[in-house]
mmCIF file of C-alpha atoms and ligand atoms in Angstrom:
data_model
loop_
_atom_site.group_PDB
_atom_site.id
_atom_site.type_symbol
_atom_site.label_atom_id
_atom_site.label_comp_id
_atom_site.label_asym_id
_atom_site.label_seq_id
_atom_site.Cartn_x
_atom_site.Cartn_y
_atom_site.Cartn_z
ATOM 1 C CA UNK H 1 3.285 42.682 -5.285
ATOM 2 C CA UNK H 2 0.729 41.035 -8.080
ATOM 3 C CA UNK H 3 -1.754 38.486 -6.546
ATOM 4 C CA UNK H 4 -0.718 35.405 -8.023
ATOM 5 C CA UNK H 5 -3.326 34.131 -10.813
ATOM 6 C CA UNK H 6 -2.942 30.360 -10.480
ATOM 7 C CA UNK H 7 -4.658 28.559 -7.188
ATOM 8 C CA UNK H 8 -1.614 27.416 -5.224
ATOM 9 C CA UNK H 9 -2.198 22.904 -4.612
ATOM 10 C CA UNK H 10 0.519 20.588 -4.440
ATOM 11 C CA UNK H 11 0.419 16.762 -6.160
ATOM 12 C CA UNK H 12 1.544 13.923 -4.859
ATOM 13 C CA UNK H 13 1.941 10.636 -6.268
ATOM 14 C CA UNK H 14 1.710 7.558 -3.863
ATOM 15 C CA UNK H 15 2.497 3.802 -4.743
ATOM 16 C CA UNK H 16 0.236 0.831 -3.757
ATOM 17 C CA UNK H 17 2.135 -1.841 -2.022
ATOM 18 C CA UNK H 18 2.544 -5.808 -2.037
ATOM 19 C CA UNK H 19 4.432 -7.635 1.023
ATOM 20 C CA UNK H 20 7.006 -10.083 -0.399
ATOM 21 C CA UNK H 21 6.982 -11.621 2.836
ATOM 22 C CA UNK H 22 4.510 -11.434 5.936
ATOM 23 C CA UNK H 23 4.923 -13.412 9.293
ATOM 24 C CA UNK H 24 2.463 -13.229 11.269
ATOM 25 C CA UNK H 25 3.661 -13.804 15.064
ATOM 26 C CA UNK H 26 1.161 -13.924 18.528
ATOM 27 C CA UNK H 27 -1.398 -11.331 19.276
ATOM 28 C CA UNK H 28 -0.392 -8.644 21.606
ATOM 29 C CA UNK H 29 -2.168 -7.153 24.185
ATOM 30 C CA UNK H 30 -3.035 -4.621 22.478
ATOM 31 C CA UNK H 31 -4.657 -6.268 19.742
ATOM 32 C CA UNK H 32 -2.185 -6.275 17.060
ATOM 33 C CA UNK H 33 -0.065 -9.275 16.297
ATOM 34 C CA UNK H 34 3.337 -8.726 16.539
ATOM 35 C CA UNK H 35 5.338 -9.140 12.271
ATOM 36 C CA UNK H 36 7.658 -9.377 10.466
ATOM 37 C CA UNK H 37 7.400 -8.016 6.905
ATOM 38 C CA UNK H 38 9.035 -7.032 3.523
ATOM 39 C CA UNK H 39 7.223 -4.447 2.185
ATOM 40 C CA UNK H 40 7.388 -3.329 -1.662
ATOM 41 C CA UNK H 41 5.786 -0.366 -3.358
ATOM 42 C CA UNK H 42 4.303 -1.283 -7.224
ATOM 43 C CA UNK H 43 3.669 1.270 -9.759
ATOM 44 C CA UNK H 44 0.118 1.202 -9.293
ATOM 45 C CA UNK H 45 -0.945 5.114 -8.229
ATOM 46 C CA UNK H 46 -2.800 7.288 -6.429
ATOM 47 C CA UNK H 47 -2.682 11.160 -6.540
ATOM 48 C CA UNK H 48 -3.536 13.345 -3.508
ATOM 49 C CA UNK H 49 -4.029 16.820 -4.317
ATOM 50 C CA UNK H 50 -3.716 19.554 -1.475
ATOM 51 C CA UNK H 51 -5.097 23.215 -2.086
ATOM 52 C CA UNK H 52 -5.531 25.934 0.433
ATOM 53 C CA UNK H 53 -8.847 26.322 1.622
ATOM 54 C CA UNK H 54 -11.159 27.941 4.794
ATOM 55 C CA UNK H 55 -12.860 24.223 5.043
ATOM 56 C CA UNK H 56 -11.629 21.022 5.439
ATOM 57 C CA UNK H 57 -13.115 18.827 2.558
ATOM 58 C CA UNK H 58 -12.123 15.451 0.727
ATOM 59 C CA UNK H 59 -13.293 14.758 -3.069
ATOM 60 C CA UNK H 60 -12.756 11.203 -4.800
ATOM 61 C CA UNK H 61 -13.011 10.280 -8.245
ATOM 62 C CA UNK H 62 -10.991 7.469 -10.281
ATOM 63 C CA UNK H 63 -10.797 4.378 -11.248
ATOM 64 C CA UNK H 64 -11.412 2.915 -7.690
ATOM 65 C CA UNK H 65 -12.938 5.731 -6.358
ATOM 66 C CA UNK H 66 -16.357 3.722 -5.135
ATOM 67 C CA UNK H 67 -16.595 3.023 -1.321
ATOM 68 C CA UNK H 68 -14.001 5.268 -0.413
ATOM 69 C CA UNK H 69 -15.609 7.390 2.755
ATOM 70 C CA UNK H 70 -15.503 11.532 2.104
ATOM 71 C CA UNK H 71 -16.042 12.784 5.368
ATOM 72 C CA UNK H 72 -13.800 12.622 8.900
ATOM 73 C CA UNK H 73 -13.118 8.605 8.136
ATOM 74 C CA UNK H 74 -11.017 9.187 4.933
ATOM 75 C CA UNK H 75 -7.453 8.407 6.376
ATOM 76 C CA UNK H 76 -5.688 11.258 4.048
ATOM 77 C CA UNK H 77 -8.159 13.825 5.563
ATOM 78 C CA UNK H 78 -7.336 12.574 8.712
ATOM 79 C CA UNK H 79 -3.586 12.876 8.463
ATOM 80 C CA UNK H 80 -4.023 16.242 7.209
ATOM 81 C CA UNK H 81 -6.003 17.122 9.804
ATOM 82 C CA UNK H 82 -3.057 15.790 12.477
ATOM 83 C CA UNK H 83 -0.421 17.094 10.659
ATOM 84 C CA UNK H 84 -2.083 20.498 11.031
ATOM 85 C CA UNK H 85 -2.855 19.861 14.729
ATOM 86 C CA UNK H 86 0.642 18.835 15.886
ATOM 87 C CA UNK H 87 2.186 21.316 14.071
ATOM 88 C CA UNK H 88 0.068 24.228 15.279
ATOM 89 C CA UNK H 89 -1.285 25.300 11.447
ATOM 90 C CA UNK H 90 -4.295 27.133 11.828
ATOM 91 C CA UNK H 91 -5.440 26.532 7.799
ATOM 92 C CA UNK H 92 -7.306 23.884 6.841
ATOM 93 C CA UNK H 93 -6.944 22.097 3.155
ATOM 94 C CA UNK H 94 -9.222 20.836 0.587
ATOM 95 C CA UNK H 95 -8.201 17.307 -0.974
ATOM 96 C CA UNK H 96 -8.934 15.916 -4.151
ATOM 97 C CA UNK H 97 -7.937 12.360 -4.249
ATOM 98 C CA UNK H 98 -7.484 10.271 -7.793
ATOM 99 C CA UNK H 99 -7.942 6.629 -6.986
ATOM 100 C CA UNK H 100 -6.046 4.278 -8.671
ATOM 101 C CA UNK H 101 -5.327 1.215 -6.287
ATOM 102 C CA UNK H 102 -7.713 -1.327 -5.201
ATOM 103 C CA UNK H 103 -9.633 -0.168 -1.921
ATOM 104 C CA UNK H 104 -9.790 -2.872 0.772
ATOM 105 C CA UNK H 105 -7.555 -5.107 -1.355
ATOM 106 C CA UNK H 106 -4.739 -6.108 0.599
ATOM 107 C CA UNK H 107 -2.430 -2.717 -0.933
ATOM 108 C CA UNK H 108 -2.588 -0.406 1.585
ATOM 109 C CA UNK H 109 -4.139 2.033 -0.665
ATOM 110 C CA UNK H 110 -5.953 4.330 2.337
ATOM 111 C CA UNK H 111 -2.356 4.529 4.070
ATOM 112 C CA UNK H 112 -0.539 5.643 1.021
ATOM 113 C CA UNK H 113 -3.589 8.562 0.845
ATOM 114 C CA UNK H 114 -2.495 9.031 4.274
ATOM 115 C CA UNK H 115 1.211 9.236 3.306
ATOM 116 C CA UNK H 116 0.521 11.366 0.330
ATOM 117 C CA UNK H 117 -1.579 13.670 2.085
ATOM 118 C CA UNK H 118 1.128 14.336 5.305
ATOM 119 C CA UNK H 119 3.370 14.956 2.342
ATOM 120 C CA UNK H 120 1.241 17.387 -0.094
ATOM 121 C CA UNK H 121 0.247 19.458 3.429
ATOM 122 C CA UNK H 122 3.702 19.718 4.558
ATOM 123 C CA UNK H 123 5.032 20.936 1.314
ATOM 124 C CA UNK H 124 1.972 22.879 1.356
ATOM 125 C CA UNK H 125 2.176 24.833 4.578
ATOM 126 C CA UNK H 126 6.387 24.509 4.076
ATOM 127 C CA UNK H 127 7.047 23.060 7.542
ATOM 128 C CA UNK H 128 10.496 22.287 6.169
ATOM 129 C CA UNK H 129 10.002 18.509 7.740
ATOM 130 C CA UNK H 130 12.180 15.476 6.908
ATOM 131 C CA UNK H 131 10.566 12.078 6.268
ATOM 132 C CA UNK H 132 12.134 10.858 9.214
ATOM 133 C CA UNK H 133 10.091 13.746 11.143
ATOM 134 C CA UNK H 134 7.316 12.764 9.482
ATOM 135 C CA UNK H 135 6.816 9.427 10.633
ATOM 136 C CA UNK H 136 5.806 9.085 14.212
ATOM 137 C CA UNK H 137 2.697 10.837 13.383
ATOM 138 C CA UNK H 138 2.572 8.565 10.094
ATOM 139 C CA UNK H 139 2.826 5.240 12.858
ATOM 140 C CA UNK H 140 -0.089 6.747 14.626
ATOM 141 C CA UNK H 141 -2.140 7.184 11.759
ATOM 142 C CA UNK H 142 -1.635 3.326 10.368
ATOM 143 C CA UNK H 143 1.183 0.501 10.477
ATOM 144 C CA UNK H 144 1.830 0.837 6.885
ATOM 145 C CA UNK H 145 1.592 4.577 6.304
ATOM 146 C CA UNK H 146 5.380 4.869 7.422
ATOM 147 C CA UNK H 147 6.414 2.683 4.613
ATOM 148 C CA UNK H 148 4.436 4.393 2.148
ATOM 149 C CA UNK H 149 6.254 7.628 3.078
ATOM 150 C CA UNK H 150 9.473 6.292 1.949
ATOM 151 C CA UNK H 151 8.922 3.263 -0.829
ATOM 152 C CA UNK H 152 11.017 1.050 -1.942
ATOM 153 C CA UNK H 153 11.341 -2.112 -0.389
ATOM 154 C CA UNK H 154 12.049 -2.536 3.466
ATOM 155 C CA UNK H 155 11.620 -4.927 6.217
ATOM 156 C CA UNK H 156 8.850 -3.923 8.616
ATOM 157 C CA UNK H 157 8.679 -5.082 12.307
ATOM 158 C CA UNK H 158 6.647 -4.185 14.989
ATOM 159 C CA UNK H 159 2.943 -3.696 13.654
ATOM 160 C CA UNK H 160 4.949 -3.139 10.543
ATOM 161 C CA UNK H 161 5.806 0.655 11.113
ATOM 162 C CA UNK H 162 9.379 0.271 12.031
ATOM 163 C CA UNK H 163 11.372 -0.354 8.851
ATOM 164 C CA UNK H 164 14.837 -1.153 7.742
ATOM 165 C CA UNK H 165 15.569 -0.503 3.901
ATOM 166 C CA UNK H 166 16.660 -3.346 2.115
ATOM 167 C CA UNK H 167 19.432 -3.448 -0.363
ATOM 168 C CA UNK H 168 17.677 -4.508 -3.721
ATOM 169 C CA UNK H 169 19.259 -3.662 -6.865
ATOM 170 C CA UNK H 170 17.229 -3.831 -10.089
ATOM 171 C CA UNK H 171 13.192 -4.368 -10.534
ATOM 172 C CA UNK H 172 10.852 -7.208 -10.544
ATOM 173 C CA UNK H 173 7.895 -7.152 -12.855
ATOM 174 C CA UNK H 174 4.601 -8.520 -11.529
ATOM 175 C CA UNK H 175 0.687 -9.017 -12.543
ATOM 176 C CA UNK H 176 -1.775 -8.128 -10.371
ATOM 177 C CA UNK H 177 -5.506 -10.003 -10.338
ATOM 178 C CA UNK H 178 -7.533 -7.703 -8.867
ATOM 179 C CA UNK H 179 -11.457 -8.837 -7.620
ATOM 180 C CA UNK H 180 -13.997 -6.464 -9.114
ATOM 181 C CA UNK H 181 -15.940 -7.974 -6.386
ATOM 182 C CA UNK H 182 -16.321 -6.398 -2.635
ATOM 183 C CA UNK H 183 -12.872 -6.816 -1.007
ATOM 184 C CA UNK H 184 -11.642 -8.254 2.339
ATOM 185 C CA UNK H 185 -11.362 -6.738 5.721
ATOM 186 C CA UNK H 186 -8.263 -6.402 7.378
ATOM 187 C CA UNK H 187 -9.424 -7.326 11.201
ATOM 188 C CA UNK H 188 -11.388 -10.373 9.780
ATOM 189 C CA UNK H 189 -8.711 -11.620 7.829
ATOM 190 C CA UNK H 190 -6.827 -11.246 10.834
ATOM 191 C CA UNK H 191 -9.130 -12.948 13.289
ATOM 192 C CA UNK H 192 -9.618 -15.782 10.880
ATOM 193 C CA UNK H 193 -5.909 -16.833 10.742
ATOM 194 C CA UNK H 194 -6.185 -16.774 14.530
ATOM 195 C CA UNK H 195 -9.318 -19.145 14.286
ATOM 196 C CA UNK H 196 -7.323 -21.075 12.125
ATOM 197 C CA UNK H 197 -4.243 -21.206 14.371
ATOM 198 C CA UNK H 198 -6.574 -22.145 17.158
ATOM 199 C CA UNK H 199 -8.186 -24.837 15.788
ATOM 200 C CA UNK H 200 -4.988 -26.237 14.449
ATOM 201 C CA UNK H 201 -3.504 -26.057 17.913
ATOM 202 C CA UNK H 202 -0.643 -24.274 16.659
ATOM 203 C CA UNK H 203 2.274 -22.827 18.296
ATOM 204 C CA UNK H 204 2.637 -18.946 17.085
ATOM 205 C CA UNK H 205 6.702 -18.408 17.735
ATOM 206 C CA UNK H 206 8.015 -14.740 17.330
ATOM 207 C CA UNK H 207 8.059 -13.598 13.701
ATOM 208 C CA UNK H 208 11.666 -13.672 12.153
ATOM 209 C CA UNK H 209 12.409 -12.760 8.695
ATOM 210 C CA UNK H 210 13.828 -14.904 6.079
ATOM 211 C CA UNK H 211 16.848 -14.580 4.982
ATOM 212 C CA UNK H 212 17.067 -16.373 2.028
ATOM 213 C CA UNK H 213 13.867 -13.865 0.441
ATOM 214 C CA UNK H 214 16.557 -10.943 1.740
ATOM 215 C CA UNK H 215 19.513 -12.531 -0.149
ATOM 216 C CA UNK H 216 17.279 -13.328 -3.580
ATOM 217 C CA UNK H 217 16.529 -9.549 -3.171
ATOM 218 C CA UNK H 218 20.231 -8.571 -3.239
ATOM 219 C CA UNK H 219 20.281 -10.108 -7.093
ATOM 220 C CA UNK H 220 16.459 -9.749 -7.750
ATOM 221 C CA UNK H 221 16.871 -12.953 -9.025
ATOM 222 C CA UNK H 222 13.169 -13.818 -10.381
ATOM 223 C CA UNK H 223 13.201 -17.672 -9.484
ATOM 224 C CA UNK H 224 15.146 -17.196 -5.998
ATOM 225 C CA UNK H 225 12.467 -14.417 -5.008
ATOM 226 C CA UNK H 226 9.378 -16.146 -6.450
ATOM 227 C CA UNK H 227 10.490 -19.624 -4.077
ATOM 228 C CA UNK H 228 10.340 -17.526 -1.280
ATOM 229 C CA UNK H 229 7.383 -15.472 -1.193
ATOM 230 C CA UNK H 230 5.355 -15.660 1.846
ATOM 231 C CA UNK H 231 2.155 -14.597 3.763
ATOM 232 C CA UNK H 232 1.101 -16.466 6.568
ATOM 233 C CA UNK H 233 -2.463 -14.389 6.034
ATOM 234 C CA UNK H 234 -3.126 -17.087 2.638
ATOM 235 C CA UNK H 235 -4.788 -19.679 4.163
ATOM 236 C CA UNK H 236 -7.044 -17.005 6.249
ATOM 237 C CA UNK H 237 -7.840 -15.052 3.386
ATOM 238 C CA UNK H 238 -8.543 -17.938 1.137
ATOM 239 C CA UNK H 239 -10.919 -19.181 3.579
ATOM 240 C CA UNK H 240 -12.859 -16.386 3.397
ATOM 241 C CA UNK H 241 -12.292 -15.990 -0.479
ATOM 242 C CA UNK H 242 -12.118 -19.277 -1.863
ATOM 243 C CA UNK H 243 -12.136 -18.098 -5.356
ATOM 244 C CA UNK H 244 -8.522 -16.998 -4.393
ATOM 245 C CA UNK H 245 -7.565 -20.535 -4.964
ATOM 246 C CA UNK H 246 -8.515 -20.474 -8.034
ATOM 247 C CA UNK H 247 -6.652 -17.490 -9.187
ATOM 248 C CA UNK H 248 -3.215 -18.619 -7.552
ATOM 249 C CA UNK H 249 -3.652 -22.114 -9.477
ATOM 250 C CA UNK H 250 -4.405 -20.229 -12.836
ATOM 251 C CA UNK H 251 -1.274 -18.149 -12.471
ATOM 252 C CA UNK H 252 1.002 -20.360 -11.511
ATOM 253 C CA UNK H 253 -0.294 -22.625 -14.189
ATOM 254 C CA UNK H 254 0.425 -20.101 -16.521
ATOM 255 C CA UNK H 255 4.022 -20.170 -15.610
ATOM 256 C CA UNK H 256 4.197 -17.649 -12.779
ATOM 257 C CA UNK H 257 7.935 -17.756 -11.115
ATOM 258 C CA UNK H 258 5.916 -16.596 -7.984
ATOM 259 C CA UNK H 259 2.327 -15.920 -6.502
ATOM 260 C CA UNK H 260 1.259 -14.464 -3.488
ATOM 261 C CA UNK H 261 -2.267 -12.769 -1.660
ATOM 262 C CA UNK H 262 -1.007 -9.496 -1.278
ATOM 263 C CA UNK H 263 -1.252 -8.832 2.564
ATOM 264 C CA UNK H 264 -4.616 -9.530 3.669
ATOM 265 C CA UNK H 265 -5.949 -10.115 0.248
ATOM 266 C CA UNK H 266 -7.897 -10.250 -2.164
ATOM 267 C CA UNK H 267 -5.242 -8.851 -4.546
ATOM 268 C CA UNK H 268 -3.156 -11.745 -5.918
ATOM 269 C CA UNK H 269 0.382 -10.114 -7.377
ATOM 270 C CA UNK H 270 1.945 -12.678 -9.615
ATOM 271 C CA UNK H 271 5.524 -12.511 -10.368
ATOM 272 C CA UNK H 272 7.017 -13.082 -13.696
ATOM 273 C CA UNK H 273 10.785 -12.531 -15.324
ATOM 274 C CA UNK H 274 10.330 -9.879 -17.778
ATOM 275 C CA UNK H 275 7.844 -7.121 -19.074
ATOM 276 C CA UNK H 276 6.781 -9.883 -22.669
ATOM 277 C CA UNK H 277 5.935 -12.163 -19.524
ATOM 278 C CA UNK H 278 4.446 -10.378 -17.768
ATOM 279 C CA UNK H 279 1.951 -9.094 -20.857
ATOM 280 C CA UNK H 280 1.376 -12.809 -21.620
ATOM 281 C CA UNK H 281 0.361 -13.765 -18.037
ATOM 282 C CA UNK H 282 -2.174 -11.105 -18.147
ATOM 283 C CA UNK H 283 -3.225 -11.836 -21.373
ATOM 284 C CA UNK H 284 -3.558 -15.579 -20.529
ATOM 285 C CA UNK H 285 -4.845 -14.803 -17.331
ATOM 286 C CA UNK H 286 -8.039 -12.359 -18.769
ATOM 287 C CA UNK H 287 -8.520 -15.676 -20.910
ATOM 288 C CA UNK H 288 -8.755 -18.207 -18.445
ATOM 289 C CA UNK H 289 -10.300 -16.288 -15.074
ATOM 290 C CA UNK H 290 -11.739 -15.952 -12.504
ATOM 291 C CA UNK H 291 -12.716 -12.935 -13.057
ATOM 292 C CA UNK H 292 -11.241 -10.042 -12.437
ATOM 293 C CA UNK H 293 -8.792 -6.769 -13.332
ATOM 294 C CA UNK H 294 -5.518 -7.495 -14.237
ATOM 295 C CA UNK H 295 -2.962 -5.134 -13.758
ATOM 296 C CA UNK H 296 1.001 -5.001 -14.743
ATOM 297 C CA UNK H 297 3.133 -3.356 -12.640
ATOM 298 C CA UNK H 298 7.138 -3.307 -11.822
ATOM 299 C CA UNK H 299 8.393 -2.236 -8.425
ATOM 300 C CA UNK H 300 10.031 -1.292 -6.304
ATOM 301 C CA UNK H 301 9.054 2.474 -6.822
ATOM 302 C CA UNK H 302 9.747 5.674 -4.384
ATOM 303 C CA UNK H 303 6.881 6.507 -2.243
ATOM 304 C CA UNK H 304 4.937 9.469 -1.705
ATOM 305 C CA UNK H 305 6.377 12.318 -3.914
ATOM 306 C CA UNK H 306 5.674 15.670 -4.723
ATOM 307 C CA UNK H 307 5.213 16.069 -8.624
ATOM 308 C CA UNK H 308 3.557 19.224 -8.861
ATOM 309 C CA UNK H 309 4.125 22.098 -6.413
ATOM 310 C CA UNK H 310 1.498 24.467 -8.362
ATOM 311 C CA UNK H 311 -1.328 23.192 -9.995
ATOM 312 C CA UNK H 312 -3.081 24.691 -12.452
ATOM 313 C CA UNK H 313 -6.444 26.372 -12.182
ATOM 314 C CA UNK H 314 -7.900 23.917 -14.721
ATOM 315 C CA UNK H 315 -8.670 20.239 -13.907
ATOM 316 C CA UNK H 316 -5.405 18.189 -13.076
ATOM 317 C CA UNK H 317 -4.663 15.509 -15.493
ATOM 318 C CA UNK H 318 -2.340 12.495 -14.658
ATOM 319 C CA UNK H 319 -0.341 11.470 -17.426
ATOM 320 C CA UNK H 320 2.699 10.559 -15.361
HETATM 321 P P1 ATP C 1 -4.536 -2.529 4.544
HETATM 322 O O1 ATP C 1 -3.814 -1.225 4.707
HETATM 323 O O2 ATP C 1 -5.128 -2.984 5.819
HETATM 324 O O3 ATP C 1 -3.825 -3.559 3.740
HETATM 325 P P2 ATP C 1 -6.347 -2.459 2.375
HETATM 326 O O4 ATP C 1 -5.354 -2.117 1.352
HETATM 327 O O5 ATP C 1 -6.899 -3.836 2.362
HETATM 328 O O6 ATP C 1 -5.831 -2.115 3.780
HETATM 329 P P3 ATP C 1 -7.597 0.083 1.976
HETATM 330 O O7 ATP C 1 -7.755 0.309 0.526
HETATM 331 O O8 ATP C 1 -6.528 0.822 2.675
HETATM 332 O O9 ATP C 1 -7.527 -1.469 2.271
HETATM 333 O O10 ATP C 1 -9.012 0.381 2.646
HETATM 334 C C1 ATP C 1 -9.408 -0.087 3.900
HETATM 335 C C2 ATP C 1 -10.624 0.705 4.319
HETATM 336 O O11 ATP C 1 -10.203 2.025 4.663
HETATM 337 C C3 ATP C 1 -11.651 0.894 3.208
HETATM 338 O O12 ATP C 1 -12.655 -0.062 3.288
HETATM 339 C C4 ATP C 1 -12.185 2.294 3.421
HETATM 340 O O13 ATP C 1 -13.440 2.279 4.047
HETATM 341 C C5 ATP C 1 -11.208 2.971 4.378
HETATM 342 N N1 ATP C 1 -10.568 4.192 3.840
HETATM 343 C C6 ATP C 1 -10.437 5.360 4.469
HETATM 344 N N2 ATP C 1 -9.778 6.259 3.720
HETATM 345 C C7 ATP C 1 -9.484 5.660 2.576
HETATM 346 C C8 ATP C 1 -8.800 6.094 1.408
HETATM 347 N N3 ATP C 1 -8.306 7.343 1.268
HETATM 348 N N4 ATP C 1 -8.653 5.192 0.426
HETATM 349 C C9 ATP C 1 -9.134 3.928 0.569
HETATM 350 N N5 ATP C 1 -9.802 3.486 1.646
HETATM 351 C C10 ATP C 1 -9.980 4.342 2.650
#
């Protein structure tokens, strides 16, 4: 048999996502507070690329490629790396990662490496796993990489890594203002909104989800959806961010149907009725500021996905 000529990799293309909705209930004992979510992917990509290799190794380049660790801390290493351990593979893998989605911006970006990398190695080293086989290791590696294994949209309880699809027919458009400026960290968003809660003397009851955001996502009726939107991590985040005020004022200004922080911020996703609106709340946006990028996206989109099972020996290129 010939040696084959091209280097054997496998692509994957991951979704960032935004959380429609996001109660946040007590702390645990554990130290995570106990939610209730709907999570949504947005077409806003990254690519994991996983080739065979005697080293274990993690390259980043892209669009949002700064700050993103390249040693044992990178989570799509680090899912590799378990995927191989629990699974007995003795290879290792070299990834290349194409950044695309805001790091430390409230989209989960690092989990969907994660997902994308558990995905690329196991069509890689053809374990012949399901999803559904793939996800307690996905829970252990983050709350949200589950989600981003599957996509969609989907109601997250727990930490957020047990999920229930939910029925949504059709697609909602949405701008993104995205801070150019260093972004927000998950635990201190967190422990603010407990500060917060604290000094307000507030009652934290168990985290339910709405049903009226469920029902508006039946119709993806634009209005319905953007009157519902919620994330009880706003306030917290906009405390520590106050130019996120600003931003959520000049979009809905602009004639928004909905705006929301996007998890624990600083991305602001805005959410308009069609693709002309969408371009004109950008446009206006860029115009009026604060600064920052502005991104269009539509979702809900599948999550991680194989889209080339052989790459070529050349660079990749991402046209898709
Ligand atoms: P969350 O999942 O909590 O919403 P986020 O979207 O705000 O997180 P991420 O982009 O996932 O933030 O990054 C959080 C931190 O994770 C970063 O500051 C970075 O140091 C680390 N990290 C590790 N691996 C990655 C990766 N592959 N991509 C991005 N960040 C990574």
């Amino acid at each position: 048999m010939s040696q084959a000529v091209e280097s054997p990799g496998v692509t994957v293309r991951v979704p960032g996502k935004i959380n429609l909705e996001l109660v946040v209930g007590p702390l645990r004992e554990d130290g995570y507070h106990e939610l209730a979510t709907v999570f949504h992917t947005v077409g806003i990509y990254d690519h994991v690329i996983a080739t065979p290799s005697d080293t274990w190794s993690v390259q980043v380049s892209g669009q949002t490629a700064e700050g993103v660790p390249t040693g044992d801390d990178n989570l799509a290493l680090k899912a590799a790396k378990s995927l191989a351990r629990r699974y007995g593979v003795d290879e290792a893998a070299a990834l290349t990662i194409d950044k695309n989605i805001p790091v430390a911006g409230g989209m989960a970006g690092g989990s969907a490496d994660a997902a994308a990398a558990l995905v690329a190695c196991e069509a890689l080293w053809e374990l012949q796993l399901s999803r559904d086989e793939l996800e307690p290791l996905a829970a252990r590696l983050g709350s949200d990489v589950p989600f981003l294994l599957h996509g969609g949209t989907a109601v997250g309880s727990g930490r957020g890594e047990r999920l229930a699809p939910v029925l949504a027919r059709g697609e909602l458009h949405w701008v993104l203002w995205v801070s150019t400026d260093s972004g927000l960290s998950t635990p201190a968003v967190y422990a603010e909104c407990d500060r917060l809660r604290e000094a307000a003397g507030a009652d934290v009851p168990d985290p339910v989800p709405s049903g009226e955001l469920i029902a508006a996502l039946r119709t993806m009726d634009t209005a319905a959806v953007g009157a519902v939107l919620r994330n009880d991590l706003q306030e917290a985040a906009c405390s520590l961010y106050p130019v996120l005020e600003d931003v959520l004022e000049a979009g809905t200004s602009l004639g928004a149907r909905g705006a929301i922080v996007s998890g624990s911020g600083p991305t602001v996703a805005f959410l308009v009725g069609t693709q002309a609106a969408a371009i004109d709340l950008s446009v206006g946006l860029a115009a009026r500021g604060p600064a920052g990028d502005i991104r269009r996206a539509t979702g809900p989109v599948a999550g991680a996905q194989v889209v080339q099972s052989v790459a070529p020996a050349g660079p990749p290129s991402f046209t898709g």
